[in-house]
PDB file of C-alpha atoms in Angstrom:
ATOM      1  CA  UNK A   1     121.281  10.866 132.197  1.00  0.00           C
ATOM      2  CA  UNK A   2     121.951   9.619 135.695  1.00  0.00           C
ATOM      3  CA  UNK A   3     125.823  10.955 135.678  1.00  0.00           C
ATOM      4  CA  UNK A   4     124.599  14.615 134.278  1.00  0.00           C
ATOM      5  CA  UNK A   5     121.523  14.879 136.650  1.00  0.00           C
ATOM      6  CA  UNK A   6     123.563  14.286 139.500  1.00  0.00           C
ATOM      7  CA  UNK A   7     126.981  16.037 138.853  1.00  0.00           C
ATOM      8  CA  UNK A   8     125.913  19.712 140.430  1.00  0.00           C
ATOM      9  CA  UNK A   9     124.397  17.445 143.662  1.00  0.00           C
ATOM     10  CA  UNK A  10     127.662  16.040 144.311  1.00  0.00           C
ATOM     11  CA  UNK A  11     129.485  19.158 143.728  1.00  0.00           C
ATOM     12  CA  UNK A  12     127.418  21.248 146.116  1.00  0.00           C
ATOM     13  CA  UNK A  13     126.755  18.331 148.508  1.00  0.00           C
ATOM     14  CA  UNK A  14     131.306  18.497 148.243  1.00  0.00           C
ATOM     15  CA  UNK A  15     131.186  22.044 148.412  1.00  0.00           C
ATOM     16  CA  UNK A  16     131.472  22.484 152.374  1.00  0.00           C
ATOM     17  CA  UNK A  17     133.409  19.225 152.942  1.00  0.00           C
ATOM     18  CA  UNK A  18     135.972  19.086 149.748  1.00  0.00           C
ATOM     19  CA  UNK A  19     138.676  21.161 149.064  1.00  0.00           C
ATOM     20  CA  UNK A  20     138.001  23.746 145.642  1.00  0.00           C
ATOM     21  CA  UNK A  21     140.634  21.487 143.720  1.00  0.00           C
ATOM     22  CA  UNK A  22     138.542  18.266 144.071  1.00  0.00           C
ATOM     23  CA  UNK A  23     135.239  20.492 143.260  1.00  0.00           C
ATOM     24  CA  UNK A  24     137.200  21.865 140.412  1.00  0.00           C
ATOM     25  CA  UNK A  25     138.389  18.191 139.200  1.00  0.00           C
ATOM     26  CA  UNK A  26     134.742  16.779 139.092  1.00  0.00           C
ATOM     27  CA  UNK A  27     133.562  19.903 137.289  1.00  0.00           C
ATOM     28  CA  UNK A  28     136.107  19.222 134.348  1.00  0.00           C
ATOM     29  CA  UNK A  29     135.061  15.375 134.093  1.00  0.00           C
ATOM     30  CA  UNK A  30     131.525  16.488 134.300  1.00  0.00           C
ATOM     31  CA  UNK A  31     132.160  18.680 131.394  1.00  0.00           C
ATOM     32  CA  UNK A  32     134.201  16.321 129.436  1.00  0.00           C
ATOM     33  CA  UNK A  33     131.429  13.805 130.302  1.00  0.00           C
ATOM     34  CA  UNK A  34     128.830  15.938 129.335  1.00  0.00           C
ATOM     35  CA  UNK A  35     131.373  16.789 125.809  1.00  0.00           C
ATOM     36  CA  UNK A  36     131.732  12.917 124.770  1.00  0.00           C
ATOM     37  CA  UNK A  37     127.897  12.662 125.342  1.00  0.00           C
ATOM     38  CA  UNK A  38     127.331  15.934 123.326  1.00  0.00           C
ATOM     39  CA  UNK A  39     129.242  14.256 120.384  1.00  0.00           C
ATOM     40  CA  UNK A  40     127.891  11.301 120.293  1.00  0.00           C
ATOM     41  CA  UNK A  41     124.129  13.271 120.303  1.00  0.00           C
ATOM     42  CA  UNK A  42     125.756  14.875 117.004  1.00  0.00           C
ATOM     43  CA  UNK A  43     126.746  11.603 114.974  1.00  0.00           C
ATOM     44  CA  UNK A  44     123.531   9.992 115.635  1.00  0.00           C
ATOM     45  CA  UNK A  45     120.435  10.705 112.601  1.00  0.00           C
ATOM     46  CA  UNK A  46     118.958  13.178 112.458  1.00  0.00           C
ATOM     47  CA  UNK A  47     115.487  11.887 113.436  1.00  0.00           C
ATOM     48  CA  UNK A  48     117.119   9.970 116.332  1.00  0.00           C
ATOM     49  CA  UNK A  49     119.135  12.917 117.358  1.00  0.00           C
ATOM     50  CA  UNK A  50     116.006  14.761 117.812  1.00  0.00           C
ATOM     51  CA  UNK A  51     114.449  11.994 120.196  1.00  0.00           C
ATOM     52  CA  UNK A  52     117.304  12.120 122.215  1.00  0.00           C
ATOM     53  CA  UNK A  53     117.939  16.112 122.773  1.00  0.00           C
ATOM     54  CA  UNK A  54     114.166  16.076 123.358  1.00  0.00           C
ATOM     55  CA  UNK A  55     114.142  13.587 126.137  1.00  0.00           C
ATOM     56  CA  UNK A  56     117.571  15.197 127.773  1.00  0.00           C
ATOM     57  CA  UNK A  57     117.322  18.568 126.948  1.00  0.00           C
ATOM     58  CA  UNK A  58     116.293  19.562 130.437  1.00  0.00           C
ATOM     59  CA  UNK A  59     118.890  17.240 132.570  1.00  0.00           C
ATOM     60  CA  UNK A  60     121.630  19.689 132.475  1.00  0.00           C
ATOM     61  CA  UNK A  61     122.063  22.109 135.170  1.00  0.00           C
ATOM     62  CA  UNK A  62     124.727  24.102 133.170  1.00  0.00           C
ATOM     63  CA  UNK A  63     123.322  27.113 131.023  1.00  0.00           C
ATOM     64  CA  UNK A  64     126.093  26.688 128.634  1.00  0.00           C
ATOM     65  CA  UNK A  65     125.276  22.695 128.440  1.00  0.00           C
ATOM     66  CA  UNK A  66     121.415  23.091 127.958  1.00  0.00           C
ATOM     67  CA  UNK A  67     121.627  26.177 125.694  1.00  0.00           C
ATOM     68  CA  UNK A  68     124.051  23.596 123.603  1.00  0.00           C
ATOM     69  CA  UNK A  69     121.544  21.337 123.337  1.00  0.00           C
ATOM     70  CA  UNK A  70     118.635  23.382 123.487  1.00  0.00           C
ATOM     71  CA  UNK A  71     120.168  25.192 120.283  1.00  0.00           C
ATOM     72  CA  UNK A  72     120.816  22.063 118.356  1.00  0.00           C
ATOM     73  CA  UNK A  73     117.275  20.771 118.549  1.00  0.00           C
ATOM     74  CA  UNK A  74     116.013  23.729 117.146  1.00  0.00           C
ATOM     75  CA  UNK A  75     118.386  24.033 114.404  1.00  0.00           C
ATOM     76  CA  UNK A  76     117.490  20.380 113.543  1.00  0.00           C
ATOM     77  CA  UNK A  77     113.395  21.155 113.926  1.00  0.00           C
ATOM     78  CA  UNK A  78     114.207  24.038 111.555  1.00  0.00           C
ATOM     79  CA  UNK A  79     116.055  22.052 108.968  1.00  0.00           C
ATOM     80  CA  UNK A  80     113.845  19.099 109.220  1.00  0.00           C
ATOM     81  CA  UNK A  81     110.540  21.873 108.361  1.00  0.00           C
ATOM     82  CA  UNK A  82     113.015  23.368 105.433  1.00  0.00           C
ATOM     83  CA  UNK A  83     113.696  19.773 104.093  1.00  0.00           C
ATOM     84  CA  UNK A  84     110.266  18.775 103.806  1.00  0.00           C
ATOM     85  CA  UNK A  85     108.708  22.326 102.273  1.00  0.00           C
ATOM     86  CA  UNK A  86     111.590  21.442  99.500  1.00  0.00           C
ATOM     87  CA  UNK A  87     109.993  18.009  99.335  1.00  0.00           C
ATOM     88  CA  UNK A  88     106.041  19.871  99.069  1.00  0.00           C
ATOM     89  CA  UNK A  89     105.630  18.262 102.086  1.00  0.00           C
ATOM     90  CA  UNK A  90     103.451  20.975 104.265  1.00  0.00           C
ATOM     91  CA  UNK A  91     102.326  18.918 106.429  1.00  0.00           C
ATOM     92  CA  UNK A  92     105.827  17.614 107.810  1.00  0.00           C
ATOM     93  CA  UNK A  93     107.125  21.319 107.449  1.00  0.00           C
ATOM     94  CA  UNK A  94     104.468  22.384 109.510  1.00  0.00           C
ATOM     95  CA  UNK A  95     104.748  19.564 112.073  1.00  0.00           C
ATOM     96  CA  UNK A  96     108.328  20.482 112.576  1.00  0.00           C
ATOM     97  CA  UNK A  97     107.702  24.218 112.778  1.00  0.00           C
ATOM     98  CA  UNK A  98     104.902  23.147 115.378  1.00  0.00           C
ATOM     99  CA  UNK A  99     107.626  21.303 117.685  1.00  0.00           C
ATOM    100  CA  UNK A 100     110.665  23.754 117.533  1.00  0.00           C
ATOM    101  CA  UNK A 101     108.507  26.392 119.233  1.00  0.00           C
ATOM    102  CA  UNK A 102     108.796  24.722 122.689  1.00  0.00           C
ATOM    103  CA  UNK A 103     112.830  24.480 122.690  1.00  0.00           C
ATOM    104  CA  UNK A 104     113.259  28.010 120.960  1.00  0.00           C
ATOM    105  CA  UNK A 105     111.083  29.168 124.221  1.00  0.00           C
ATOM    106  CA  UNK A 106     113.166  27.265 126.590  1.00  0.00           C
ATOM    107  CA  UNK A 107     116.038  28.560 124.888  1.00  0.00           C
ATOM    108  CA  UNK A 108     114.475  32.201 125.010  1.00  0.00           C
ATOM    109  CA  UNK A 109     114.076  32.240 128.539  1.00  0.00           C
ATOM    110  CA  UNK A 110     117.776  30.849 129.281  1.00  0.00           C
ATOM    111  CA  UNK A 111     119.097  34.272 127.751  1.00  0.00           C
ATOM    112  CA  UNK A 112     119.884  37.244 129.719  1.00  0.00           C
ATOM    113  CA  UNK A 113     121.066  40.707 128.358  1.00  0.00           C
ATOM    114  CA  UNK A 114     124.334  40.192 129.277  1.00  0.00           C
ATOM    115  CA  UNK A 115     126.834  40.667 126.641  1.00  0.00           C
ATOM    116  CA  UNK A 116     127.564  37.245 126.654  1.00  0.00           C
ATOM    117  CA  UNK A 117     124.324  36.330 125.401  1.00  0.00           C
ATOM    118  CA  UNK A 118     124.240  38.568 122.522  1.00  0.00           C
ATOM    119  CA  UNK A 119     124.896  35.969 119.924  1.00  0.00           C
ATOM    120  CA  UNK A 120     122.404  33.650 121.481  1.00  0.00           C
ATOM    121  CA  UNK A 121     119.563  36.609 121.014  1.00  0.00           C
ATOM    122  CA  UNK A 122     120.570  37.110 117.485  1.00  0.00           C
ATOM    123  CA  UNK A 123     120.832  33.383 116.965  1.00  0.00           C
ATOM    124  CA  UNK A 124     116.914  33.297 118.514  1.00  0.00           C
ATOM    125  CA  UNK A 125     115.745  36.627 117.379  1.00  0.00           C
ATOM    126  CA  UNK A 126     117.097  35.376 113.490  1.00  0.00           C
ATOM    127  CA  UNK A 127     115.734  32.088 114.076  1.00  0.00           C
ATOM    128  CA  UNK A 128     112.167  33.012 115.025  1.00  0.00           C
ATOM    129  CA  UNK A 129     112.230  35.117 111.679  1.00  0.00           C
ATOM    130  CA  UNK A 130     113.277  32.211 109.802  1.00  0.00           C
ATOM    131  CA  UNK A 131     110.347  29.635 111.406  1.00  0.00           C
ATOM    132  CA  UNK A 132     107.427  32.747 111.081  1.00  0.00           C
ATOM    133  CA  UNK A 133     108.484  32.984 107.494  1.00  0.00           C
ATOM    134  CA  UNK A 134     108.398  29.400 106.779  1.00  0.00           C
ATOM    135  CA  UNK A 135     105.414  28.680 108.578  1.00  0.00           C
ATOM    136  CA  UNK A 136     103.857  31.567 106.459  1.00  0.00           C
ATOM    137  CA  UNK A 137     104.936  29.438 102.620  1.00  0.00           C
ATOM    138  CA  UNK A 138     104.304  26.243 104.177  1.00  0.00           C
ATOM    139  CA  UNK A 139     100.331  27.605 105.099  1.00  0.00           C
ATOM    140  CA  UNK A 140     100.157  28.910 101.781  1.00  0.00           C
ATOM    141  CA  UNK A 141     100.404  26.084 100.051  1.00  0.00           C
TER     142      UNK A 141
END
């Protein structure tokens, strides 16, 4: 948490002192920091995956990095609600549906209208479908 909260402090702090190639050299460790950490995130459980991108979610300074993990926390929100509507379990489903609101928002506001973003708006626009219409069956029952 420490080495990702800091990283953009040292590289502005190095910005008017260090030369572009050593500003350049911490951003690539940063990001293959930030990469290792990212994969480890992804081979954890489910349960404790979600734990974790909730608590560090918000530590990186990166778009790219947060909308990485800002995306996988909702996907696993979403798939823990579809799991447990499978299971009749509306109460779970709707728990989960509950919680993936407040990183699909996050993740709403990190997207411009760029066309670089375009896949991220589908991804949220498609999404926000999908949790509406679950959180429809899973009050219905």
């Amino acid at each position: 948490k420490v080495c990702l909260t800091y990283s953009s402090y040292a590289i502005s702090t190095g910005r008017g002192i260090m030369s572009e190639d050593w500003i350049e050299n911490i951003q690539e460790r940063m990001d293959r920091v930030f990469s290792d950490i990212f994969d480890l995130i992804l081979a954890m459980k489910q349960e404790q995956r979600i734990r974790i991108l909730q608590r560090f979610s918000f530590v990186p300074e990166s778009k790219d990095q947060r909308v990485k993990m800002l995306r996988q926390l909702v996907t696993d929100y979403f798939h823990v609600s579809v799991v447990a509507l499978e299971e009749n379990d509306n109460k779970a489903s709707l728990g989960a549906l509950t919680e993936v609101y407040t990183p699909l928002t996050k993740l709403e506001e990190l997207v411009t209208d760029s066309s670089d973003d375009i896949l991220l708006q589908d991804y949220i626009s498609n999404m926000k479908e999908d949790v509406f219409k679950n959180r429809c069956i899973s009050d219905s029952m």
